[in-house]
mmCIF file of C-alpha atoms in Angstrom:
data_model
loop_
_atom_site.group_PDB
_atom_site.id
_atom_site.type_symbol
_atom_site.label_atom_id
_atom_site.label_comp_id
_atom_site.label_asym_id
_atom_site.label_seq_id
_atom_site.Cartn_x
_atom_site.Cartn_y
_atom_site.Cartn_z
ATOM 1 C CA MET A 1382 0.000 0.000 0.000
ATOM 2 C CA THR A 1383 1.490 3.321 -0.999
ATOM 3 C CA ALA A 1384 1.365 6.354 1.244
ATOM 4 C CA GLN A 1385 -1.322 7.968 -0.898
ATOM 5 C CA GLU A 1386 -3.440 4.808 -0.871
ATOM 6 C CA PHE A 1387 -3.095 4.675 2.894
ATOM 7 C CA ILE A 1388 -4.194 8.275 3.258
ATOM 8 C CA THR A 1389 -7.148 7.737 0.937
ATOM 9 C CA ALA A 1390 -8.196 4.655 2.884
ATOM 10 C CA VAL A 1391 -8.043 6.598 6.158
ATOM 11 C CA THR A 1392 -9.771 9.778 5.045
ATOM 12 C CA ARG A 1393 -12.533 7.832 3.287
ATOM 13 C CA GLN A 1394 -13.723 6.815 6.738
ATOM 14 C CA VAL A 1395 -14.083 10.431 7.876
ATOM 15 C CA HIS A 1396 -17.621 11.572 7.166
ATOM 16 C CA PHE A 1397 -16.903 15.200 8.012
ATOM 17 C CA PHE A 1398 -15.467 15.861 4.561
ATOM 18 C CA PRO A 1399 -14.222 19.436 5.152
ATOM 19 C CA ASP A 1400 -11.479 18.010 7.370
ATOM 20 C CA ARG A 1401 -10.357 15.233 5.036
ATOM 21 C CA GLU A 1402 -7.762 17.340 3.251
ATOM 22 C CA GLN A 1403 -6.214 18.579 6.472
ATOM 23 C CA ILE A 1404 -6.156 15.057 7.917
ATOM 24 C CA GLY A 1405 -4.506 13.833 4.726
ATOM 25 C CA ARG A 1406 -1.856 16.541 4.956
ATOM 26 C CA GLU A 1407 -1.085 15.728 8.567
ATOM 27 C CA LEU A 1408 -0.844 12.011 7.812
ATOM 28 C CA MET A 1409 1.455 12.742 4.878
ATOM 29 C CA ASP A 1410 3.670 14.930 7.078
ATOM 30 C CA HIS A 1411 3.840 12.130 9.587
ATOM 31 C CA LEU A 1412 4.680 9.566 6.919
ATOM 32 C CA ASP A 1413 7.327 11.884 5.466
ATOM 33 C CA ASP A 1414 8.986 12.251 8.871
ATOM 34 C CA SER A 1415 8.735 8.564 9.574
ATOM 35 C CA ALA A 1416 10.141 7.591 6.152
ATOM 36 C CA ALA A 1417 12.987 10.088 6.552
ATOM 37 C CA ASP A 1418 13.896 8.544 9.892
ATOM 38 C CA LEU A 1419 13.796 5.060 8.411
ATOM 39 C CA GLN A 1420 16.055 6.137 5.568
ATOM 40 C CA GLU A 1421 18.480 7.833 7.927
ATOM 41 C CA PHE A 1422 18.643 5.316 10.730
ATOM 42 C CA GLU A 1423 17.659 2.032 9.076
ATOM 43 C CA GLY A 1424 19.361 2.645 5.734
ATOM 44 C CA LEU A 1425 16.203 1.882 3.737
ATOM 45 C CA ASN A 1426 15.653 3.311 0.282
ATOM 46 C CA GLU A 1427 12.824 5.766 -0.197
ATOM 47 C CA ARG A 1428 10.289 3.280 -1.556
ATOM 48 C CA ASP A 1429 10.908 0.752 1.220
ATOM 49 C CA ALA A 1430 11.010 3.485 3.848
ATOM 50 C CA TYR A 1431 7.531 4.718 2.891
ATOM 51 C CA ALA A 1432 6.190 1.161 2.726
ATOM 52 C CA GLN A 1433 7.563 0.526 6.215
ATOM 53 C CA ALA A 1434 6.213 3.831 7.492
ATOM 54 C CA VAL A 1435 2.769 2.951 6.185
ATOM 55 C CA GLU A 1436 2.941 -0.482 7.766
ATOM 56 C CA ASN A 1437 3.991 1.063 11.076
ATOM 57 C CA MET A 1438 0.904 3.268 11.043
ATOM 58 C CA GLY A 1439 -1.401 0.288 11.489
ATOM 59 C CA ASP A 1440 -4.834 -0.533 10.102
ATOM 60 C CA PRO A 1441 -6.099 2.400 7.980
ATOM 61 C CA GLY A 1442 -9.719 1.428 8.627
ATOM 62 C CA GLU A 1443 -9.275 1.585 12.382
ATOM 63 C CA ILE A 1444 -7.404 4.882 12.200
ATOM 64 C CA GLY A 1445 -10.067 6.304 9.912
ATOM 65 C CA ARG A 1446 -12.903 5.280 12.242
ATOM 66 C CA ALA A 1447 -11.108 6.861 15.197
ATOM 67 C CA LEU A 1448 -10.584 10.060 13.270
ATOM 68 C CA ASP A 1449 -14.223 9.980 12.167
ATOM 69 C CA ARG A 1450 -15.377 9.823 15.785
ATOM 70 C CA ALA A 1451 -13.189 12.841 16.568
ATOM 71 C CA HIS A 1452 -14.227 14.958 13.575
ATOM 72 C CA ASN A 1453 -17.809 13.968 12.726
ATOM 73 C CA THR A 1454 -19.364 15.987 15.519
ATOM 74 C CA VAL A 1455 -22.389 18.278 15.726
ATOM 75 C CA GLY A 1456 -20.089 21.153 16.598
ATOM 76 C CA ASN A 1457 -18.001 20.689 13.458
ATOM 77 C CA TRP A 1458 -21.049 20.410 11.229
ATOM 78 C CA THR A 1459 -22.527 23.531 12.842
ATOM 79 C CA TRP A 1460 -19.315 25.396 12.145
ATOM 80 C CA PHE A 1461 -19.328 24.210 8.532
ATOM 81 C CA VAL A 1462 -22.972 25.168 7.947
ATOM 82 C CA SER A 1463 -22.387 28.581 9.541
ATOM 83 C CA LYS A 1464 -19.398 29.113 7.269
ATOM 84 C CA VAL A 1465 -21.309 28.238 4.089
ATOM 85 C CA LEU A 1466 -24.294 30.334 5.190
ATOM 86 C CA CYS A 1467 -22.056 33.262 6.032
ATOM 87 C CA ILE A 1468 -20.345 33.157 2.636
ATOM 88 C CA LEU A 1469 -23.676 32.902 0.799
ATOM 89 C CA VAL A 1470 -25.265 35.757 2.739
ATOM 90 C CA CYS A 1471 -22.196 37.947 2.347
ATOM 91 C CA VAL A 1472 -21.985 37.325 -1.396
ATOM 92 C CA LEU A 1473 -25.688 37.414 -2.222
ATOM 93 C CA LEU A 1474 -26.907 40.082 0.198
ATOM 94 C CA GLY A 1475 -24.065 41.808 2.006
ATOM 95 C CA ALA A 1476 -21.893 42.648 -0.985
ATOM 96 C CA PRO A 1477 -24.754 43.987 -3.159
ATOM 97 C CA MET A 1478 -26.015 46.030 -0.226
ATOM 98 C CA VAL A 1479 -22.610 47.562 0.461
ATOM 99 C CA ILE A 1480 -21.970 48.186 -3.228
ATOM 100 C CA GLY A 1481 -25.454 49.616 -3.654
ATOM 101 C CA THR A 1482 -25.008 51.898 -0.671
ATOM 102 C CA VAL A 1483 -21.656 53.160 -1.896
ATOM 103 C CA VAL A 1484 -22.980 53.713 -5.425
ATOM 104 C CA SER A 1485 -26.090 55.406 -4.068
ATOM 105 C CA ALA A 1486 -24.018 57.673 -1.845
ATOM 106 C CA GLY A 1487 -21.798 58.561 -4.776
ATOM 107 C CA MET A 1488 -24.725 59.197 -7.099
ATOM 108 C CA SER A 1489 -26.424 61.263 -4.421
ATOM 109 C CA VAL A 1490 -23.418 63.519 -3.998
ATOM 110 C CA TYR A 1491 -23.020 63.739 -7.760
ATOM 111 C CA SER A 1492 -26.687 64.686 -8.165
ATOM 112 C CA MET A 1493 -26.439 67.335 -5.448
ATOM 113 C CA VAL A 1494 -23.507 68.865 -7.302
ATOM 114 C CA ASP A 1495 -25.010 68.347 -10.758
ATOM 115 C CA TYR A 1496 -28.281 70.012 -9.778
ATOM 116 C CA SER A 1497 -26.607 72.846 -7.894
ATOM 117 C CA LYS A 1498 -27.147 76.445 -8.913
ATOM 118 C CA ASP A 1499 -23.696 76.614 -10.404
ATOM 119 C CA ASN A 1500 -24.003 73.510 -12.568
ATOM 120 C CA VAL A 1501 -27.621 72.977 -13.499
ATOM 121 C CA GLU A 1502 -28.337 73.591 -17.154
ATOM 122 C CA PHE A 1503 -31.648 75.186 -18.086
ATOM 123 C CA GLU A 1504 -33.282 75.569 -21.449
ATOM 124 C CA ALA A 1505 -33.180 79.348 -21.126
ATOM 125 C CA PRO A 1506 -31.279 81.932 -19.077
ATOM 126 C CA VAL A 1507 -32.389 82.480 -15.489
ATOM 127 C CA ASP A 1508 -33.789 85.907 -14.711
ATOM 128 C CA THR A 1509 -34.625 85.370 -11.037
ATOM 129 C CA TRP A 1510 -33.129 83.176 -8.354
ATOM 130 C CA VAL A 1511 -34.882 82.755 -5.026
ATOM 131 C CA ASP A 1512 -33.094 80.818 -2.305
ATOM 132 C CA VAL A 1513 -35.673 78.978 -0.242
ATOM 133 C CA GLY A 1514 -33.904 76.496 2.046
ATOM 134 C CA GLU A 1515 -37.163 75.524 3.706
ATOM 135 C CA THR A 1516 -37.587 72.022 5.094
ATOM 136 C CA LEU A 1517 -41.085 70.611 4.761
ATOM 137 C CA GLU A 1518 -42.583 67.784 6.780
ATOM 138 C CA LEU A 1519 -44.324 64.898 5.064
ATOM 139 C CA GLY A 1520 -45.196 62.787 8.051
ATOM 140 C CA PRO A 1521 -41.880 61.409 9.258
ATOM 141 C CA LYS A 1522 -40.088 62.487 6.067
ATOM 142 C CA ARG A 1523 -38.315 65.793 5.577
ATOM 143 C CA VAL A 1524 -37.915 67.438 2.205
ATOM 144 C CA THR A 1525 -35.964 70.609 1.671
ATOM 145 C CA ILE A 1526 -36.897 73.020 -1.093
ATOM 146 C CA ASP A 1527 -33.546 74.490 -2.060
ATOM 147 C CA TRP A 1528 -34.206 77.209 -4.596
ATOM 148 C CA VAL A 1529 -36.489 78.532 -7.253
ATOM 149 C CA ALA A 1530 -35.339 79.755 -10.629
ATOM 150 C CA ARG A 1531 -37.506 81.613 -13.098
ATOM 151 C CA LEU A 1532 -36.296 81.370 -16.657
ATOM 152 C CA GLU A 1533 -36.713 83.919 -19.355
ATOM 153 C CA ASN A 1534 -38.935 81.512 -21.297
ATOM 154 C CA GLY A 1535 -41.513 81.482 -18.474
ATOM 155 C CA ASP A 1536 -40.484 78.217 -16.815
ATOM 156 C CA VAL A 1537 -40.240 78.143 -13.056
ATOM 157 C CA CYS A 1538 -37.893 75.442 -11.776
ATOM 158 C CA ILE A 1539 -37.401 74.329 -8.229
ATOM 159 C CA ARG A 1540 -34.851 72.005 -6.752
ATOM 160 C CA TYR A 1541 -35.527 69.851 -3.716
ATOM 161 C CA HIS A 1542 -33.755 67.143 -1.806
ATOM 162 C CA SER A 1543 -34.449 64.741 1.011
ATOM 163 C CA TYR A 1544 -32.454 62.206 2.954
ATOM 164 C CA SER A 1545 -33.452 58.578 3.036
ATOM 165 C CA ILE A 1546 -31.209 56.789 5.469
ATOM 166 C CA GLY A 1547 -33.859 55.024 7.479
ATOM 167 C CA ARG A 1548 -36.426 52.347 6.990
ATOM 168 C CA ALA A 1549 -38.630 53.570 4.185
ATOM 169 C CA ALA A 1550 -41.347 51.836 2.216
ATOM 170 C CA TRP A 1551 -42.202 54.915 0.193
ATOM 171 C CA GLY A 1552 -40.237 57.488 -1.703
ATOM 172 C CA VAL A 1553 -41.055 61.148 -2.045
ATOM 173 C CA SER A 1554 -43.149 62.291 -4.980
ATOM 174 C CA SER A 1555 -42.169 65.493 -6.717
ATOM 175 C CA PRO A 1556 -43.564 68.691 -5.201
ATOM 176 C CA GLU A 1557 -46.271 70.819 -6.754
ATOM 177 C CA ILE A 1558 -45.783 74.417 -7.811
ATOM 178 C CA LEU A 1559 -48.937 76.488 -7.450
ATOM 179 C CA VAL A 1560 -48.881 80.007 -8.840
ATOM 180 C CA ASP A 1561 -51.130 82.313 -6.817
ATOM 181 C CA ASP A 1562 -52.874 79.209 -5.455
ATOM 182 C CA ASP A 1563 -54.038 77.958 -8.829
ATOM 183 C CA MET A 1564 -54.211 74.245 -9.515
ATOM 184 C CA HIS A 1565 -51.924 73.132 -12.261
ATOM 185 C CA TYR A 1566 -50.042 69.996 -13.051
ATOM 186 C CA ASN A 1567 -46.329 70.365 -13.149
ATOM 187 C CA GLY A 1568 -44.403 69.968 -16.324
ATOM 188 C CA SER A 1569 -41.226 68.004 -16.680
ATOM 189 C CA GLY A 1570 -38.858 67.119 -13.940
ATOM 190 C CA ALA A 1571 -36.345 64.548 -12.890
ATOM 191 C CA CYS A 1572 -34.895 63.177 -9.737
ATOM 192 C CA TYR A 1573 -32.321 60.771 -8.472
ATOM 193 C CA SER A 1574 -33.633 58.660 -5.602
ATOM 194 C CA GLY A 1575 -30.968 57.235 -3.382
ATOM 195 C CA ILE A 1576 -29.597 57.918 0.051
ATOM 196 C CA ILE A 1577 -30.250 61.492 -0.916
ATOM 197 C CA THR A 1578 -33.152 62.105 -3.236
ATOM 198 C CA VAL A 1579 -32.361 65.104 -5.401
ATOM 199 C CA GLY A 1580 -34.757 66.414 -7.993
ATOM 200 C CA TRP A 1581 -36.059 69.342 -9.874
ATOM 201 C CA VAL A 1582 -39.459 70.077 -11.255
ATOM 202 C CA VAL A 1583 -40.691 72.657 -13.715
ATOM 203 C CA ARG A 1584 -43.861 74.717 -13.906
ATOM 204 C CA GLU A 1585 -44.256 76.133 -17.381
ATOM 205 C CA GLY A 1586 -45.914 79.285 -18.628
ATOM 206 C CA VAL A 1587 -45.421 81.649 -15.699
ATOM 207 C CA ASP A 1588 -45.423 85.276 -16.768
ATOM 208 C CA GLY A 1589 -42.972 87.900 -15.593
ATOM 209 C CA ASN A 1590 -45.256 89.510 -13.023
ATOM 210 C CA ALA A 1591 -44.814 89.133 -9.287
ATOM 211 C CA HIS A 1592 -46.440 85.935 -8.002
ATOM 212 C CA THR A 1593 -46.893 84.011 -4.824
ATOM 213 C CA LEU A 1594 -45.681 80.475 -5.315
ATOM 214 C CA THR A 1595 -46.929 77.669 -3.113
ATOM 215 C CA ILE A 1596 -44.422 74.862 -3.305
ATOM 216 C CA GLY A 1597 -44.756 71.451 -1.790
ATOM 217 C CA TRP A 1598 -47.553 68.986 -1.265
ATOM 218 C CA PRO A 1599 -50.754 71.010 -0.763
ATOM 219 C CA GLU A 1600 -52.923 67.888 -0.649
ATOM 220 C CA TRP A 1601 -50.942 66.379 2.181
ATOM 221 C CA LYS A 1602 -52.816 66.025 5.460
ATOM 222 C CA ASP A 1603 -50.947 68.820 7.179
ATOM 223 C CA ALA A 1604 -50.556 71.307 4.354
ATOM 224 C CA GLU A 1605 -49.109 73.992 6.619
ATOM 225 C CA LYS A 1606 -46.056 71.860 7.220
ATOM 226 C CA SER A 1607 -45.910 70.356 3.757
ATOM 227 C CA THR A 1608 -45.924 73.565 1.719
ATOM 228 C CA VAL A 1609 -43.964 76.767 1.655
ATOM 229 C CA GLN A 1610 -44.981 80.049 0.106
ATOM 230 C CA ILE A 1611 -42.457 82.295 -1.529
ATOM 231 C CA GLU A 1612 -42.789 85.619 -3.248
ATOM 232 C CA LEU A 1613 -41.500 85.610 -6.777
ATOM 233 C CA PRO A 1614 -40.652 89.204 -7.693
ATOM 234 C CA ALA A 1615 -41.620 90.723 -11.001
ATOM 235 C CA ARG A 1616 -39.118 90.288 -13.754
ATOM 236 C CA GLU A 1617 -36.853 93.291 -14.048
ATOM 237 C CA GLU A 1618 -37.325 95.342 -17.157
ATOM 238 C CA GLY A 1619 -34.975 94.395 -19.918
ATOM 239 C CA ALA A 1620 -34.329 90.968 -18.478
ATOM 240 C CA ALA A 1621 -36.303 89.186 -21.150
ATOM 241 C CA MET B 322 -9.783 31.170 16.962
ATOM 242 C CA THR B 323 -11.615 27.991 17.861
ATOM 243 C CA ARG B 324 -14.347 26.554 15.674
ATOM 244 C CA ARG B 325 -16.900 27.357 18.341
ATOM 245 C CA ALA B 326 -15.862 31.006 18.237
ATOM 246 C CA LYS B 327 -15.913 30.980 14.431
ATOM 247 C CA THR B 328 -19.399 29.507 14.493
ATOM 248 C CA VAL B 329 -20.621 32.294 16.743
ATOM 249 C CA ARG B 330 -18.903 34.893 14.566
ATOM 250 C CA ASN B 331 -20.389 33.465 11.341
ATOM 251 C CA PHE B 332 -23.929 33.381 12.666
ATOM 252 C CA ALA B 333 -23.495 36.905 14.044
ATOM 253 C CA ILE B 334 -22.422 38.181 10.617
ATOM 254 C CA VAL B 335 -25.398 36.445 8.979
ATOM 255 C CA LEU B 336 -27.797 37.948 11.485
ATOM 256 C CA VAL B 337 -26.375 41.445 11.102
ATOM 257 C CA ILE B 338 -26.614 41.334 7.286
ATOM 258 C CA LEU B 339 -30.126 39.870 7.320
ATOM 259 C CA ALA B 340 -31.240 42.479 9.839
ATOM 260 C CA ALA B 341 -29.767 45.269 7.715
ATOM 261 C CA VAL B 342 -31.484 44.005 4.559
ATOM 262 C CA PHE B 343 -34.735 43.425 6.441
ATOM 263 C CA TRP B 344 -34.657 46.925 7.898
ATOM 264 C CA ARG B 345 -33.525 48.747 4.785
ATOM 265 C CA ALA B 346 -36.060 46.987 2.555
ATOM 266 C CA ALA B 347 -38.868 47.933 4.955
ATOM 267 C CA LEU B 348 -39.840 44.320 5.533
ATOM 268 C CA TYR B 349 -41.918 43.368 8.536
ATOM 269 C CA LEU B 350 -42.585 40.187 10.440
ATOM 270 C CA THR B 351 -46.342 40.644 10.520
ATOM 271 C CA SER B 352 -48.808 42.146 8.086
ATOM 272 C CA ASP B 353 -50.403 44.321 10.762
ATOM 273 C CA ALA B 354 -47.080 45.835 11.810
ATOM 274 C CA CYS B 355 -46.301 46.481 8.154
ATOM 275 C CA VAL B 356 -49.535 48.289 7.419
ATOM 276 C CA LEU B 357 -49.392 50.406 10.568
ATOM 277 C CA ALA B 358 -45.830 51.513 9.847
ATOM 278 C CA SER B 359 -46.641 52.224 6.229
ATOM 279 C CA VAL B 360 -49.669 54.426 6.884
ATOM 280 C CA GLU B 361 -47.716 56.293 9.537
ATOM 281 C CA GLU B 362 -44.942 56.899 7.035
ATOM 282 C CA LEU B 363 -47.534 58.224 4.611
ATOM 283 C CA GLY B 364 -48.552 60.806 7.165
ATOM 284 C CA TYR B 365 -51.780 59.343 8.520
ATOM 285 C CA GLY B 366 -50.306 58.987 11.985
ATOM 286 C CA THR B 367 -51.195 56.180 14.327
ATOM 287 C CA CYS B 368 -54.175 54.385 12.826
ATOM 288 C CA GLU B 369 -56.579 51.805 14.149
ATOM 289 C CA ILE B 370 -57.140 48.694 12.079
ATOM 290 C CA ILE B 371 -60.856 48.390 11.434
ATOM 291 C CA ARG B 372 -60.724 45.231 9.424
ATOM 292 C CA ARG B 373 -58.615 43.258 7.031
ATOM 293 C CA ASP B 374 -59.402 40.772 4.302
ATOM 294 C CA ALA B 375 -57.131 38.343 2.528
ATOM 295 C CA TYR B 376 -56.434 38.608 -1.163
ATOM 296 C CA GLU B 377 -54.164 36.538 -3.325
ATOM 297 C CA ASP B 378 -50.840 38.113 -2.349
ATOM 298 C CA GLY B 379 -51.545 39.376 1.134
ATOM 299 C CA TYR B 380 -54.081 41.453 3.014
ATOM 300 C CA VAL B 381 -56.117 44.517 2.269
ATOM 301 C CA TYR B 382 -56.968 46.772 5.191
ATOM 302 C CA VAL B 383 -59.330 49.468 6.244
ATOM 303 C CA LEU B 384 -57.900 51.623 8.990
ATOM 304 C CA GLN B 385 -59.077 54.755 10.702
ATOM 305 C CA ALA B 386 -56.810 57.671 11.427
ATOM 306 C CA VAL B 387 -57.031 59.714 14.593
ATOM 307 C CA ASP B 388 -58.915 62.460 12.758
ATOM 308 C CA GLY B 389 -61.550 59.957 11.604
ATOM 309 C CA GLU B 390 -60.350 59.593 8.037
ATOM 310 C CA TYR B 391 -60.555 56.095 6.627
ATOM 311 C CA VAL B 392 -57.375 54.737 5.136
ATOM 312 C CA PHE B 393 -57.205 51.674 2.950
ATOM 313 C CA HIS B 394 -53.984 49.885 2.371
ATOM 314 C CA LYS B 395 -52.514 46.640 1.119
ATOM 315 C CA THR B 396 -49.699 44.460 2.263
ATOM 316 C CA LYS B 397 -48.046 41.778 0.239
ATOM 317 C CA ARG B 398 -46.122 38.743 1.286
ATOM 318 C CA VAL B 399 -42.416 38.635 0.469
ATOM 319 C CA GLY B 400 -41.267 35.162 1.468
ATOM 320 C CA PRO B 401 -41.781 34.944 5.206
ATOM 321 C CA PHE B 402 -42.027 38.739 5.522
ATOM 322 C CA TRP B 403 -44.427 41.528 4.644
ATOM 323 C CA HIS B 404 -44.072 44.641 2.565
ATOM 324 C CA ALA B 405 -46.432 47.583 2.043
ATOM 325 C CA GLY B 406 -48.471 47.495 -1.141
ATOM 326 C CA GLY B 407 -50.107 50.908 -1.405
ATOM 327 C CA GLY B 408 -53.589 52.261 -0.938
ATOM 328 C CA GLY B 409 -55.422 55.502 -0.389
ATOM 329 C CA SER B 410 -57.726 57.319 1.941
ATOM 330 C CA MET B 411 -61.277 58.613 2.063
ATOM 331 C CA ASN B 412 -63.354 60.881 4.219
ATOM 332 C CA PHE B 413 -66.776 59.293 4.086
ATOM 333 C CA VAL B 414 -69.093 62.251 4.196
ATOM 334 C CA PRO B 415 -72.821 61.391 4.120
ATOM 335 C CA GLN B 416 -74.252 62.733 0.870
ATOM 336 C CA ASP B 417 -77.860 63.691 0.353
ATOM 337 C CA GLY B 418 -79.114 61.287 2.975
ATOM 338 C CA ALA B 419 -77.603 58.268 1.236
ATOM 339 C CA PRO B 420 -77.494 55.352 3.692
ATOM 340 C CA ILE B 421 -74.140 54.132 2.414
ATOM 341 C CA ASP B 422 -71.038 55.596 0.923
ATOM 342 C CA THR B 423 -68.517 53.688 -1.141
ATOM 343 C CA THR B 424 -65.072 53.957 -2.570
ATOM 344 C CA MET B 425 -62.929 51.577 -4.504
ATOM 345 C CA TRP B 426 -59.469 51.180 -5.849
ATOM 346 C CA GLY B 427 -57.472 48.511 -7.603
ATOM 347 C CA ASN B 428 -55.963 47.745 -10.984
ATOM 348 C CA ASN B 429 -56.718 45.785 -14.119
ATOM 349 C CA GLU B 430 -56.864 42.483 -12.287
ATOM 350 C CA ILE B 431 -58.327 43.076 -8.860
ATOM 351 C CA SER B 432 -60.530 45.634 -7.164
ATOM 352 C CA TYR B 433 -61.097 46.555 -3.555
ATOM 353 C CA VAL B 434 -64.431 47.966 -2.526
ATOM 354 C CA ILE B 435 -65.093 49.726 0.740
ATOM 355 C CA CYS B 436 -68.602 50.528 1.867
ATOM 356 C CA LYS B 437 -69.429 52.670 4.882
ATOM 357 C CA ARG B 438 -72.993 52.602 6.161
ATOM 358 C CA ASP B 439 -74.478 55.682 7.716
ATOM 359 C CA ASP B 440 -77.820 54.044 8.401
ATOM 360 C CA PRO B 441 -77.698 51.172 10.918
ATOM 361 C CA ASP B 442 -80.782 49.627 9.311
ATOM 362 C CA ILE B 443 -78.738 48.668 6.286
ATOM 363 C CA ALA B 444 -77.967 44.996 6.724
ATOM 364 C CA ARG B 445 -76.644 43.821 3.406
ATOM 365 C CA ILE B 446 -75.127 45.245 0.261
ATOM 366 C CA GLU B 447 -74.824 43.798 -3.183
ATOM 367 C CA TRP B 448 -72.142 44.817 -5.562
ATOM 368 C CA VAL B 449 -73.194 44.274 -9.160
ATOM 369 C CA CYS B 450 -70.288 44.262 -11.577
ATOM 370 C CA LYS B 451 -70.636 45.228 -15.200
ATOM 371 C CA ASP B 452 -70.393 41.601 -16.273
ATOM 372 C CA GLY B 453 -73.397 40.781 -14.082
ATOM 373 C CA THR B 454 -71.461 39.217 -11.241
ATOM 374 C CA VAL B 455 -73.182 39.944 -7.938
ATOM 375 C CA ILE B 456 -71.174 40.015 -4.736
ATOM 376 C CA ALA B 457 -73.183 40.204 -1.537
ATOM 377 C CA ALA B 458 -71.755 41.162 1.831
ATOM 378 C CA ASP B 459 -73.249 41.614 5.267
ATOM 379 C CA ASP B 460 -70.229 41.266 7.559
ATOM 380 C CA TRP B 461 -70.041 44.803 8.911
ATOM 381 C CA THR B 462 -67.174 45.840 11.124
ATOM 382 C CA GLN B 463 -67.723 49.213 12.731
ATOM 383 C CA ASP B 464 -70.113 50.011 9.867
ATOM 384 C CA ILE B 465 -67.500 49.121 7.272
ATOM 385 C CA ILE B 466 -67.546 46.383 4.675
ATOM 386 C CA LEU B 467 -64.450 45.558 2.698
ATOM 387 C CA THR B 468 -64.803 43.378 -0.358
ATOM 388 C CA VAL B 469 -62.183 42.084 -2.725
ATOM 389 C CA ILE B 470 -63.422 41.587 -6.277
ATOM 390 C CA SER B 471 -61.418 39.340 -8.543
ATOM 391 C CA SER B 472 -61.772 41.495 -11.593
ATOM 392 C CA GLY B 473 -60.348 44.772 -12.785
ATOM 393 C CA LEU B 474 -61.612 48.178 -11.851
ATOM 394 C CA GLU B 475 -63.381 48.713 -15.135
ATOM 395 C CA ASN B 476 -65.616 45.690 -14.629
ATOM 396 C CA ALA B 477 -66.096 46.340 -10.926
ATOM 397 C CA GLN B 478 -67.495 49.812 -11.473
ATOM 398 C CA GLY B 479 -71.094 48.691 -11.569
ATOM 399 C CA ASN B 480 -73.963 49.279 -9.188
ATOM 400 C CA VAL B 481 -74.198 48.960 -5.450
ATOM 401 C CA ARG B 482 -77.471 48.055 -3.754
ATOM 402 C CA ALA B 483 -78.282 48.365 -0.091
ATOM 403 C CA TYR B 484 -80.913 46.246 1.671
ATOM 404 C CA ASP B 485 -82.458 46.732 5.089
ATOM 405 C CA THR B 486 -82.868 44.060 7.716
ATOM 406 C CA ALA B 487 -86.194 43.007 6.172
ATOM 407 C CA GLY B 488 -84.490 42.442 2.844
ATOM 408 C CA ASN B 489 -86.011 45.447 1.126
ATOM 409 C CA LEU B 490 -83.927 47.283 -1.418
ATOM 410 C CA VAL B 491 -83.586 50.772 0.018
ATOM 411 C CA TYR B 492 -80.814 52.297 -2.031
ATOM 412 C CA GLU B 493 -79.049 51.769 -5.316
ATOM 413 C CA LYS B 494 -76.462 53.805 -7.116
ATOM 414 C CA GLU B 495 -73.972 53.539 -9.893
ATOM 415 C CA VAL B 496 -70.410 53.420 -8.720
ATOM 416 C CA ILE B 497 -67.531 55.127 -10.384
ATOM 417 C CA GLY B 498 -64.195 54.337 -8.866
#
């Protein structure tokens, strides 16, 4: 019986398969040491030394059964299951969550910068900026209306953002823009929804006169907290 | 590190990740907890569950907010957990002496009908869909009946009939969702 055959015969008895390789390595180390001693002190050649070392080890079946009793335990199987489960959960859930969070954080920061006053690109020049900075309450959510821009083509754009770092089943819909309390559906808009939701929305066809804008969610239960009113000054002569 | 310690560590990591996913995805252990958290997040505050009925994917609820407004909401099952499925709200205001008031919502496949009775003599309602299907209900809970109709909103927008305890038809109206 060669050393490898001996090791295979022993490890085949061990039902806790995750340990078979390590057991095999340890047995091989032992056989290597034993064969080296036999070569050095008994003058045997390598082949005979290994054969003698294997014979000295005893019955592989008996050794294997003893090792099986030592390794095939509930504790070892629990460890193995926990290891597999941990790897699966980390790969399938943990890694995507971490990657998603990092990407979302990055996209959020990018959107905040991209939609900032200095970088946002409108279809027409802005004739009036109004900084709002008002935080509205939508139940437990908070949404900040950042600024209002009136363009020379009559569009009124607002930018808003909110933080979503908690447990949230629902996102934030885009705010309404009411001009002098009229009811009107908003025009276009866009938003990035992530850890920070950043968006802008446009109300078209607003003339250059002074207006009171009601911005927010007027149909929310507590409209006082969910809307903000701002005074949009008349367009300066010669601006458009 | 011993295998026992590694086992504890591995299970701890699994639990932490599962808890984070569970929390972040707004999953809940029970449907009731899910619906209550969801309506609170939508700004209705702490609501009382009036009744709930099962539908194919979960439960549909009628709740009442502190200010008396009725809120209807769905939950859907996600594996062993629950997730909010949307809904709406309604202030049932008695109109022109009508003994019942109704509202409905749904989609192309399923409809949810809520009936509020303002007259305690109303014992039974019948919902007559456009295809002629009649759904009767008399299981009032705090004057509310919640019925799930297994057809889309377009078909469900039929007529509602109200009967008194003697079985007399006392009210009928066309319903538009």
